[in-house]
Amino acid sequence: MKSIALHWRILIGMALGVIVALIMSQIAWGPALITDYIKPFGTIFINGLKLIAVPLILASLIKGVSDLKDLSRLSQMGLRTILTYVFTTILAVSVGLMVVNIVAPGKQITEQTRNELVEAYGGEAAKKQEQAQQQIQAGPLQALVDLVPSNIVGAAANNGNMLQVIFFALFFGISLIMIPEASGAPVKAFFDGLNDVILKMIDLIMALAPYGVFALMAALVVEAPSADLFAALLWYALCVVIGLILLVLIYLLIIRFVIGRNPFDFLRGISPAQLLAFSTSSSAATLPVTMECVEEELGVRKEVASFVLPIGATINMDGTSLYQAVAAVFIAQAFGMDLDFATQMGIVATATLASIGSAAVPGAGMVMLIIVLAQAGIPEAGLALIFAVDRPLDMCRTVINVTGDAMVSLWVNKSQED
Ligand code: ASP
């Protein structure tokens, strides 16, 4: 088994998971067996990945910053990273808007289907609305306040506080550069060693990835909602997927013509991270593997990868922002609203901000979508319309979130060389 490349083993695991779940769905006790005895192994696998996210960010970012030895390089890289992220997000929203306006999937939805969907998923949509309400109530500068933790142990206790951990690691790394080298040396040596240990942990967890994704896919298939609702939302789902594919094509062009690398090497190099993003729907859980792929397969320098990727996993979600734009316009179309140019420009702005604010976990993009809807004056009840297909689309958009981060790391790596 060892001789087969990891991405093939993961793909085989995914395919077997789907096949086994389809067979088991035919047997009365099959689905329960999968939920009770197979799904837990998927959960253990995701937990294993999440377990190393915080220590990985701490160790690799502190090591990365202290390796830089020079603050001006850090601020230069920081600025480049943030600007590139904003650029790719706006690009993603624009692609999404273009596709959804051309295909107009909302116009295909009959009033009857709309009512059926609202009835079936209204309750679940209300839960998401409650979560979003908490975000809306916060003041305009709350995001800035949230960046600075009041306690590092508290911040590290929750994987949702990734930005706070990043803030601490940057602050720590910068201070480490500023003290005399002799007193900083043991601290640096500690974090260098810690970083190696964590990379080994990732290797060990990844050896189990094919089995983990087998369990995840099997559980997803037996828990999927009915196929009829899927069919009603086919055009909408297609718009999201077409938009995501177009975006990847644009990435590949950038990789070829701006960064000057072979796009196929890029795809081959990050495929394990993409497959994992697909099966876990979480860029945070995928982060350790994304970092390993870009460093080892694409040759991105450690100091760049350890800075660009954790920040990207938290704030750069190109797939999510594209999906939010498509979903907002689809819901408006389904309710018979025509959105003018100014409102669509408003969607560009809010979807960009909302994707920055989305947590890197399953379903987060949908919570933040409510903010986009509210701003554009689109009925929030429309969330119920898209619920049935959200999970598969979440899987697809997470792949693009991770791919976008990897592409930007390659780009920043190149611009740091020039
Ligand atoms: N699941 C996505 C991620 O982790 C976020 C989302 O769009 O829901 O990247």
CSV table of C-alpha atoms and ligand atoms in Angstrom, one decimal:
chain,number,residue,atom,x,y,z
A,1,MET,CA,0.0,0.0,0.0
A,2,LYS,CA,2.9,2.3,0.8
A,3,SER,CA,4.0,2.6,-2.8
A,4,ILE,CA,0.7,4.2,-3.9
A,5,ALA,CA,0.8,8.0,-3.6
A,6,LEU,CA,-1.1,9.5,-0.7
A,7,HIS,CA,-3.7,11.3,-2.8
A,8,TRP,CA,-4.6,8.1,-4.6
A,9,ARG,CA,-5.0,6.3,-1.3
A,10,ILE,CA,-7.2,9.1,0.0
A,11,LEU,CA,-9.3,9.0,-3.2
A,12,ILE,CA,-9.7,5.2,-2.9
A,13,GLY,CA,-10.8,5.7,0.7
A,14,MET,CA,-13.4,8.3,-0.3
A,15,ALA,CA,-14.7,6.1,-3.1
A,16,LEU,CA,-15.0,3.0,-0.9
A,17,GLY,CA,-16.7,5.1,1.7
A,18,VAL,CA,-19.4,6.1,-0.8
A,19,ILE,CA,-19.8,2.6,-2.1
A,20,VAL,CA,-20.1,1.0,1.3
A,21,ALA,CA,-22.6,3.6,2.4
A,22,LEU,CA,-24.7,3.1,-0.7
A,23,ILE,CA,-24.8,-0.7,-0.1
A,24,MET,CA,-25.5,-0.3,3.6
A,25,SER,CA,-28.4,2.1,2.8
A,26,GLN,CA,-30.2,-0.8,1.2
A,27,ILE,CA,-30.1,-2.8,4.5
A,28,ALA,CA,-32.5,-1.8,7.3
A,29,TRP,CA,-29.8,-1.6,10.0
A,30,GLY,CA,-27.1,-0.4,7.6
A,31,PRO,CA,-27.3,3.4,8.2
A,32,ALA,CA,-27.4,3.0,12.0
A,33,LEU,CA,-24.3,0.7,11.8
A,34,ILE,CA,-22.4,3.4,9.9
A,35,THR,CA,-23.5,6.2,12.2
A,36,ASP,CA,-22.7,4.2,15.4
A,37,TYR,CA,-19.5,2.3,14.3
A,38,ILE,CA,-17.9,4.0,11.4
A,39,LYS,CA,-18.7,7.7,11.7
A,40,PRO,CA,-16.8,7.9,15.1
A,41,PHE,CA,-13.5,7.0,13.4
A,42,GLY,CA,-14.1,10.0,11.0
A,43,THR,CA,-14.7,12.2,14.0
A,44,ILE,CA,-11.5,10.9,15.7
A,45,PHE,CA,-9.5,11.6,12.5
A,46,ILE,CA,-10.8,15.2,12.2
A,47,ASN,CA,-10.2,15.8,15.9
A,48,GLY,CA,-6.6,14.5,15.4
A,49,LEU,CA,-6.1,17.1,12.7
A,50,LYS,CA,-7.7,19.9,14.7
A,51,LEU,CA,-5.6,18.9,17.7
A,52,ILE,CA,-2.4,20.0,16.1
A,53,ALA,CA,-3.8,23.2,14.5
A,54,VAL,CA,-3.0,25.5,17.5
A,55,PRO,CA,0.4,24.1,18.4
A,56,LEU,CA,1.3,24.1,14.7
A,57,ILE,CA,0.5,27.8,14.3
A,58,LEU,CA,2.4,28.7,17.5
A,59,ALA,CA,5.5,26.7,16.6
A,60,SER,CA,5.7,27.3,12.9
A,61,LEU,CA,4.8,31.0,13.1
A,62,ILE,CA,7.2,31.7,15.9
A,63,LYS,CA,9.9,29.8,14.1
A,64,GLY,CA,9.0,31.5,10.8
A,65,VAL,CA,9.1,35.0,12.1
A,66,SER,CA,12.3,34.5,14.1
A,67,ASP,CA,14.0,33.0,11.1
A,68,LEU,CA,13.3,36.2,9.2
A,69,LYS,CA,15.6,38.2,11.6
A,70,ASP,CA,14.4,41.4,10.0
A,71,LEU,CA,11.2,43.2,10.7
A,72,SER,CA,11.0,45.1,7.5
A,73,ARG,CA,10.8,41.8,5.6
A,74,LEU,CA,8.0,40.8,7.8
A,75,SER,CA,6.0,43.9,7.3
A,76,GLN,CA,6.6,43.8,3.6
A,77,MET,CA,5.4,40.1,3.4
A,78,GLY,CA,2.4,41.0,5.6
A,79,LEU,CA,1.3,43.8,3.3
A,80,ARG,CA,1.7,41.6,0.2
A,81,THR,CA,-0.2,38.8,1.8
A,82,ILE,CA,-3.2,40.9,2.9
A,83,LEU,CA,-3.4,42.7,-0.5
A,84,THR,CA,-3.2,39.5,-2.4
A,85,TYR,CA,-5.9,37.9,-0.3
A,86,VAL,CA,-8.3,40.9,-0.7
A,87,PHE,CA,-7.6,40.7,-4.5
A,88,THR,CA,-8.4,37.0,-4.8
A,89,THR,CA,-11.5,37.4,-2.7
A,90,ILE,CA,-12.9,40.2,-4.8
A,91,LEU,CA,-12.1,38.2,-7.9
A,92,ALA,CA,-14.0,35.2,-6.5
A,93,VAL,CA,-17.1,37.3,-5.7
A,94,SER,CA,-17.0,38.8,-9.2
A,95,VAL,CA,-16.8,35.4,-10.8
A,96,GLY,CA,-19.7,34.2,-8.7
A,97,LEU,CA,-21.9,37.2,-9.6
A,98,MET,CA,-21.1,36.8,-13.2
A,99,VAL,CA,-22.1,33.2,-13.3
A,100,VAL,CA,-25.3,33.6,-11.3
A,101,ASN,CA,-26.5,36.6,-13.4
A,102,ILE,CA,-25.9,34.7,-16.6
A,103,VAL,CA,-27.5,31.4,-15.6
A,104,ALA,CA,-30.2,32.9,-13.4
A,105,PRO,CA,-30.9,29.7,-11.4
A,106,GLY,CA,-33.5,31.3,-9.1
A,107,LYS,CA,-35.8,31.9,-12.0
A,108,GLN,CA,-36.2,28.1,-12.4
A,109,ILE,CA,-37.6,27.7,-8.9
A,110,THR,CA,-41.4,27.4,-8.9
A,111,GLU,CA,-43.5,28.9,-6.1
A,112,GLN,CA,-44.4,25.4,-4.9
A,113,THR,CA,-40.8,24.2,-4.6
A,114,ARG,CA,-40.0,27.4,-2.8
A,115,ASN,CA,-42.7,26.8,-0.2
A,116,GLU,CA,-41.7,23.2,0.2
A,117,LEU,CA,-38.1,24.1,0.9
A,118,VAL,CA,-39.0,26.9,3.3
A,119,GLU,CA,-41.3,24.4,5.1
A,120,ALA,CA,-38.7,21.6,5.2
A,121,TYR,CA,-35.7,23.7,6.3
A,122,GLY,CA,-37.2,26.8,7.9
A,123,GLY,CA,-36.4,25.6,11.4
A,124,GLU,CA,-32.7,24.9,10.7
A,125,ALA,CA,-32.4,28.2,8.9
A,126,ALA,CA,-33.8,29.9,12.0
A,127,LYS,CA,-30.9,28.4,14.1
A,128,LYS,CA,-28.3,29.9,11.7
A,129,GLN,CA,-30.1,33.2,11.9
A,130,GLU,CA,-29.7,33.3,15.6
A,131,GLN,CA,-26.0,32.6,15.3
A,132,ALA,CA,-25.7,35.4,12.8
A,133,GLN,CA,-27.6,37.8,15.0
A,134,GLN,CA,-24.8,37.7,17.6
A,135,GLN,CA,-22.3,38.7,14.9
A,136,ILE,CA,-24.6,41.6,13.7
A,137,GLN,CA,-25.1,43.0,17.1
A,138,ALA,CA,-21.4,43.5,17.7
A,139,GLY,CA,-20.0,47.0,16.9
A,140,PRO,CA,-18.1,47.9,13.8
A,141,LEU,CA,-14.6,47.5,15.4
A,142,GLN,CA,-15.4,44.3,17.2
A,143,ALA,CA,-13.3,42.3,14.7
A,144,LEU,CA,-10.3,44.4,15.7
A,145,VAL,CA,-11.0,44.0,19.4
A,146,ASP,CA,-11.3,40.2,18.9
A,147,LEU,CA,-7.9,40.1,17.4
A,148,VAL,CA,-6.1,40.7,20.7
A,149,PRO,CA,-6.7,38.0,23.3
A,150,SER,CA,-6.7,38.9,26.9
A,151,ASN,CA,-5.4,35.5,27.8
A,152,ILE,CA,-3.3,33.2,25.6
A,153,VAL,CA,-4.4,30.0,27.3
A,154,GLY,CA,-8.0,31.0,26.8
A,155,ALA,CA,-7.4,31.9,23.2
A,156,ALA,CA,-5.6,28.6,22.5
A,157,ALA,CA,-8.4,26.7,24.2
A,158,ASN,CA,-10.7,27.3,21.2
A,159,ASN,CA,-9.9,26.5,17.6
A,160,GLY,CA,-12.3,29.2,16.6
A,161,ASN,CA,-9.8,31.8,17.9
A,162,MET,CA,-7.1,31.1,15.4
A,163,LEU,CA,-6.6,34.8,14.7
A,164,GLN,CA,-5.8,35.5,18.3
A,165,VAL,CA,-3.3,32.7,18.4
A,166,ILE,CA,-1.7,34.1,15.2
A,167,PHE,CA,-1.6,37.5,16.9
A,168,PHE,CA,0.2,36.1,19.9
A,169,ALA,CA,2.7,34.1,17.8
A,170,LEU,CA,3.6,37.1,15.7
A,171,PHE,CA,4.0,39.3,18.8
A,172,PHE,CA,6.1,36.6,20.4
A,173,GLY,CA,8.2,36.0,17.3
A,174,ILE,CA,8.8,39.7,16.8
A,175,SER,CA,9.9,40.2,20.4
A,176,LEU,CA,12.2,37.2,20.0
A,177,ILE,CA,14.0,38.9,17.1
A,178,MET,CA,14.4,42.1,19.2
A,179,ILE,CA,16.2,40.5,22.1
A,180,PRO,CA,20.0,39.8,22.1
A,181,GLU,CA,20.7,36.7,20.1
A,182,ALA,CA,22.4,34.9,22.9
A,183,SER,CA,19.4,35.0,25.2
A,184,GLY,CA,16.9,34.2,22.4
A,185,ALA,CA,18.8,31.2,21.2
A,186,PRO,CA,17.5,28.6,23.6
A,187,VAL,CA,13.9,29.8,23.0
A,188,LYS,CA,14.4,29.6,19.3
A,189,ALA,CA,15.9,26.2,19.5
A,190,PHE,CA,12.9,25.0,21.5
A,191,PHE,CA,10.4,26.2,18.9
A,192,ASP,CA,12.5,24.8,16.1
A,193,GLY,CA,12.4,21.4,17.7
A,194,LEU,CA,8.7,21.7,18.6
A,195,ASN,CA,8.0,22.4,15.0
A,196,ASP,CA,9.7,19.2,13.9
A,197,VAL,CA,7.8,17.2,16.4
A,198,ILE,CA,4.5,18.6,15.1
A,199,LEU,CA,5.4,17.9,11.5
A,200,LYS,CA,6.0,14.3,12.6
A,201,MET,CA,2.6,14.2,14.2
A,202,ILE,CA,1.0,15.4,10.9
A,203,ASP,CA,2.8,12.6,9.1
A,204,LEU,CA,1.5,10.0,11.5
A,205,ILE,CA,-2.1,11.3,11.3
A,206,MET,CA,-1.9,11.5,7.5
A,207,ALA,CA,-0.9,7.9,7.4
A,208,LEU,CA,-4.5,7.2,8.6
A,209,ALA,CA,-6.1,9.7,6.2
A,210,PRO,CA,-7.4,7.1,3.8
A,211,TYR,CA,-9.3,5.4,6.6
A,212,GLY,CA,-10.5,8.7,8.1
A,213,VAL,CA,-12.0,9.9,4.8
A,214,PHE,CA,-13.5,6.5,4.3
A,215,ALA,CA,-15.5,6.9,7.5
A,216,LEU,CA,-16.3,10.6,6.8
A,217,MET,CA,-17.7,9.9,3.4
A,218,ALA,CA,-19.7,6.9,4.5
A,219,ALA,CA,-21.3,8.9,7.2
A,220,LEU,CA,-22.1,11.8,4.9
A,221,VAL,CA,-23.8,9.6,2.3
A,222,VAL,CA,-26.1,7.9,4.8
A,223,GLU,CA,-27.0,11.2,6.4
A,224,ALA,CA,-27.7,13.1,3.1
A,225,PRO,CA,-31.2,14.6,2.6
A,226,SER,CA,-33.5,13.3,-0.1
A,227,ALA,CA,-32.6,13.4,-3.8
A,228,ASP,CA,-35.8,15.3,-4.9
A,229,LEU,CA,-34.7,18.4,-3.1
A,230,PHE,CA,-31.3,18.1,-4.6
A,231,ALA,CA,-32.8,18.1,-8.1
A,232,ALA,CA,-34.8,21.3,-7.5
A,233,LEU,CA,-31.6,23.0,-6.5
A,234,LEU,CA,-29.6,21.6,-9.3
A,235,TRP,CA,-29.1,24.8,-11.2
A,236,TYR,CA,-28.1,26.8,-8.2
A,237,ALA,CA,-25.6,24.1,-7.1
A,238,LEU,CA,-24.3,24.0,-10.7
A,239,CYS,CA,-23.7,27.8,-10.6
A,240,VAL,CA,-21.6,27.5,-7.5
A,241,VAL,CA,-19.6,24.6,-8.9
A,242,ILE,CA,-19.1,26.3,-12.3
A,243,GLY,CA,-18.0,29.4,-10.6
A,244,LEU,CA,-15.6,27.5,-8.4
A,245,ILE,CA,-14.1,25.7,-11.5
A,246,LEU,CA,-13.7,29.0,-13.3
A,247,LEU,CA,-11.9,30.4,-10.3
A,248,VAL,CA,-9.5,27.5,-10.3
A,249,LEU,CA,-8.8,28.0,-14.0
A,250,ILE,CA,-8.0,31.7,-13.2
A,251,TYR,CA,-5.7,30.5,-10.4
A,252,LEU,CA,-3.9,28.2,-12.8
A,253,LEU,CA,-3.4,31.0,-15.3
A,254,ILE,CA,-2.0,33.1,-12.6
A,255,ILE,CA,0.3,30.3,-11.6
A,256,ARG,CA,1.5,29.8,-15.2
A,257,PHE,CA,1.8,33.4,-16.4
A,258,VAL,CA,2.4,35.5,-13.3
A,259,ILE,CA,4.2,33.1,-10.9
A,260,GLY,CA,5.8,31.2,-13.7
A,261,ARG,CA,5.3,27.7,-12.4
A,262,ASN,CA,3.7,24.6,-13.9
A,263,PRO,CA,0.0,24.6,-12.9
A,264,PHE,CA,-0.2,20.8,-13.1
A,265,ASP,CA,2.7,20.4,-10.6
A,266,PHE,CA,0.8,22.8,-8.4
A,267,LEU,CA,-2.4,20.7,-8.5
A,268,ARG,CA,-0.4,17.5,-8.0
A,269,GLY,CA,1.4,19.0,-5.0
A,270,ILE,CA,-1.6,20.1,-3.1
A,271,SER,CA,-4.0,17.3,-4.0
A,272,PRO,CA,-3.8,15.6,-0.6
A,273,ALA,CA,-4.8,18.9,1.0
A,274,GLN,CA,-7.7,19.4,-1.5
A,275,LEU,CA,-9.0,15.9,-0.9
A,276,LEU,CA,-8.9,16.4,2.8
A,277,ALA,CA,-10.6,19.8,2.5
A,278,PHE,CA,-13.4,18.0,0.5
A,279,SER,CA,-13.9,15.3,3.1
A,280,THR,CA,-13.6,17.4,6.2
A,281,SER,CA,-15.3,20.7,5.0
A,282,SER,CA,-12.9,22.6,7.2
A,283,SER,CA,-9.9,24.6,6.1
A,284,ALA,CA,-8.7,24.8,9.8
A,285,ALA,CA,-8.6,21.0,10.0
A,286,THR,CA,-6.8,20.9,6.7
A,287,LEU,CA,-4.2,23.5,7.5
A,288,PRO,CA,-1.5,21.2,8.8
A,289,VAL,CA,-1.6,19.2,5.6
A,290,THR,CA,-1.8,22.3,3.4
A,291,MET,CA,1.4,23.6,5.0
A,292,GLU,CA,3.2,20.4,4.5
A,293,CYS,CA,2.2,20.2,0.9
A,294,VAL,CA,3.2,23.7,-0.1
A,295,GLU,CA,6.5,23.4,1.7
A,296,GLU,CA,7.5,19.9,0.6
A,297,GLU,CA,5.9,19.6,-2.8
A,298,LEU,CA,5.9,23.2,-4.1
A,299,GLY,CA,9.1,24.4,-2.4
A,300,VAL,CA,7.5,27.4,-0.7
A,301,ARG,CA,9.9,28.6,2.0
A,302,LYS,CA,9.0,27.8,5.5
A,303,GLU,CA,9.0,31.4,6.7
A,304,VAL,CA,6.4,32.2,4.0
A,305,ALA,CA,4.2,29.2,4.3
A,306,SER,CA,4.0,29.5,8.1
A,307,PHE,CA,3.0,33.1,7.8
A,308,VAL,CA,0.7,33.1,4.8
A,309,LEU,CA,-1.2,29.9,5.3
A,310,PRO,CA,-2.5,30.1,8.9
A,311,ILE,CA,-3.7,33.7,8.1
A,312,GLY,CA,-5.2,32.5,4.8
A,313,ALA,CA,-7.1,29.6,6.5
A,314,THR,CA,-8.8,32.1,8.7
A,315,ILE,CA,-9.4,35.1,6.5
A,316,ASN,CA,-9.0,34.1,2.9
A,317,MET,CA,-12.0,32.1,1.7
A,318,ASP,CA,-12.4,32.5,-2.0
A,319,GLY,CA,-14.7,29.6,-2.4
A,320,THR,CA,-16.9,30.8,0.5
A,321,SER,CA,-17.2,34.4,-0.9
A,322,LEU,CA,-18.0,33.1,-4.3
A,323,TYR,CA,-20.7,30.9,-2.9
A,324,GLN,CA,-22.1,33.7,-0.8
A,325,ALA,CA,-22.5,35.9,-3.9
A,326,VAL,CA,-24.2,33.1,-5.9
A,327,ALA,CA,-26.5,32.2,-3.0
A,328,ALA,CA,-27.6,35.8,-2.3
A,329,VAL,CA,-28.5,36.5,-5.9
A,330,PHE,CA,-30.2,33.0,-6.3
A,331,ILE,CA,-32.4,33.7,-3.2
A,332,ALA,CA,-33.3,37.1,-4.5
A,333,GLN,CA,-34.2,35.6,-7.9
A,334,ALA,CA,-36.3,32.9,-6.3
A,335,PHE,CA,-38.2,35.6,-4.4
A,336,GLY,CA,-38.7,37.5,-7.6
A,337,MET,CA,-36.5,40.4,-6.8
A,338,ASP,CA,-34.3,42.1,-9.3
A,339,LEU,CA,-31.0,43.3,-7.9
A,340,ASP,CA,-29.7,46.5,-9.4
A,341,PHE,CA,-26.0,47.2,-10.1
A,342,ALA,CA,-25.5,49.1,-6.8
A,343,THR,CA,-26.9,46.3,-4.7
A,344,GLN,CA,-24.7,43.8,-6.5
A,345,MET,CA,-21.7,46.0,-5.7
A,346,GLY,CA,-22.8,46.0,-2.1
A,347,ILE,CA,-22.8,42.2,-2.3
A,348,VAL,CA,-19.2,42.3,-3.5
A,349,ALA,CA,-18.3,44.4,-0.4
A,350,THR,CA,-20.2,42.4,2.2
A,351,ALA,CA,-19.4,38.9,0.7
A,352,THR,CA,-15.7,39.9,0.9
A,353,LEU,CA,-16.0,41.0,4.5
A,354,ALA,CA,-18.3,38.1,5.4
A,355,SER,CA,-15.9,35.5,4.0
A,356,ILE,CA,-13.1,37.1,6.0
A,357,GLY,CA,-15.3,36.8,9.1
A,358,SER,CA,-16.3,33.1,8.4
A,359,ALA,CA,-14.7,30.6,10.7
A,360,ALA,CA,-12.8,27.8,8.9
A,361,VAL,CA,-15.2,25.1,10.0
A,362,PRO,CA,-18.1,23.3,8.3
A,363,GLY,CA,-21.2,25.4,7.5
A,364,ALA,CA,-19.6,28.7,8.7
A,365,GLY,CA,-20.1,30.3,5.3
A,366,MET,CA,-23.8,29.9,5.6
A,367,VAL,CA,-24.0,31.8,8.9
A,368,MET,CA,-22.1,34.7,7.4
A,369,LEU,CA,-24.3,34.6,4.3
A,370,ILE,CA,-27.1,36.0,6.5
A,371,ILE,CA,-25.2,39.2,6.8
A,372,VAL,CA,-24.9,39.5,3.1
A,373,LEU,CA,-28.6,38.9,2.7
A,374,ALA,CA,-29.5,41.4,5.3
A,375,GLN,CA,-27.3,44.1,3.8
A,376,ALA,CA,-28.8,43.6,0.3
A,377,GLY,CA,-32.4,43.5,1.7
A,378,ILE,CA,-32.9,39.9,0.6
A,379,PRO,CA,-35.3,37.9,2.7
A,380,GLU,CA,-33.3,35.8,5.3
A,381,ALA,CA,-36.0,33.1,5.2
A,382,GLY,CA,-34.4,32.3,1.8
A,383,LEU,CA,-31.7,30.5,3.7
A,384,ALA,CA,-34.1,27.6,4.0
A,385,LEU,CA,-34.0,27.3,0.2
A,386,ILE,CA,-30.4,26.4,-0.1
A,387,PHE,CA,-30.1,24.2,3.0
A,388,ALA,CA,-30.5,20.9,1.3
A,389,VAL,CA,-27.4,21.2,-0.8
A,390,ASP,CA,-25.3,23.2,1.5
A,391,ARG,CA,-23.1,20.4,2.8
A,392,PRO,CA,-21.9,19.2,-0.7
A,393,LEU,CA,-21.3,22.8,-1.7
A,394,ASP,CA,-19.4,23.4,1.6
A,395,MET,CA,-17.2,20.5,0.7
A,396,CYS,CA,-16.5,22.0,-2.8
A,397,ARG,CA,-16.0,25.6,-1.5
A,398,THR,CA,-13.6,24.4,1.2
A,399,VAL,CA,-11.4,22.8,-1.5
A,400,ILE,CA,-11.2,26.2,-3.2
A,401,ASN,CA,-10.6,28.0,0.0
A,402,VAL,CA,-7.5,25.8,0.6
A,403,THR,CA,-6.4,26.0,-3.1
A,404,GLY,CA,-6.6,29.8,-3.0
A,405,ASP,CA,-4.4,30.0,0.1
A,406,ALA,CA,-1.9,27.6,-1.4
A,407,MET,CA,-1.8,29.7,-4.6
A,408,VAL,CA,-1.2,32.9,-2.7
A,409,SER,CA,1.6,31.3,-0.7
A,410,LEU,CA,3.3,30.5,-3.9
A,411,TRP,CA,2.8,34.0,-5.2
A,412,VAL,CA,4.1,35.7,-2.0
A,413,ASN,CA,7.0,33.2,-2.0
A,414,LYS,CA,7.9,34.4,-5.5
A,415,SER,CA,7.5,38.1,-4.8
A,416,GLN,CA,9.8,37.7,-1.8
A,417,GLU,CA,12.4,36.2,-4.0
A,418,ASP,CA,12.3,39.0,-6.6
B,1,ASP,N1,-16.2,25.2,5.5
B,1,ASP,C1,-15.5,26.3,5.0
B,1,ASP,C2,-14.1,26.3,5.4
B,1,ASP,O1,-13.7,25.7,6.4
B,1,ASP,C3,-16.2,27.6,5.5
B,1,ASP,C4,-17.5,27.7,4.9
B,1,ASP,O2,-17.7,28.2,3.7
B,1,ASP,O3,-18.5,27.2,5.5
B,1,ASP,O4,-13.2,26.7,4.7
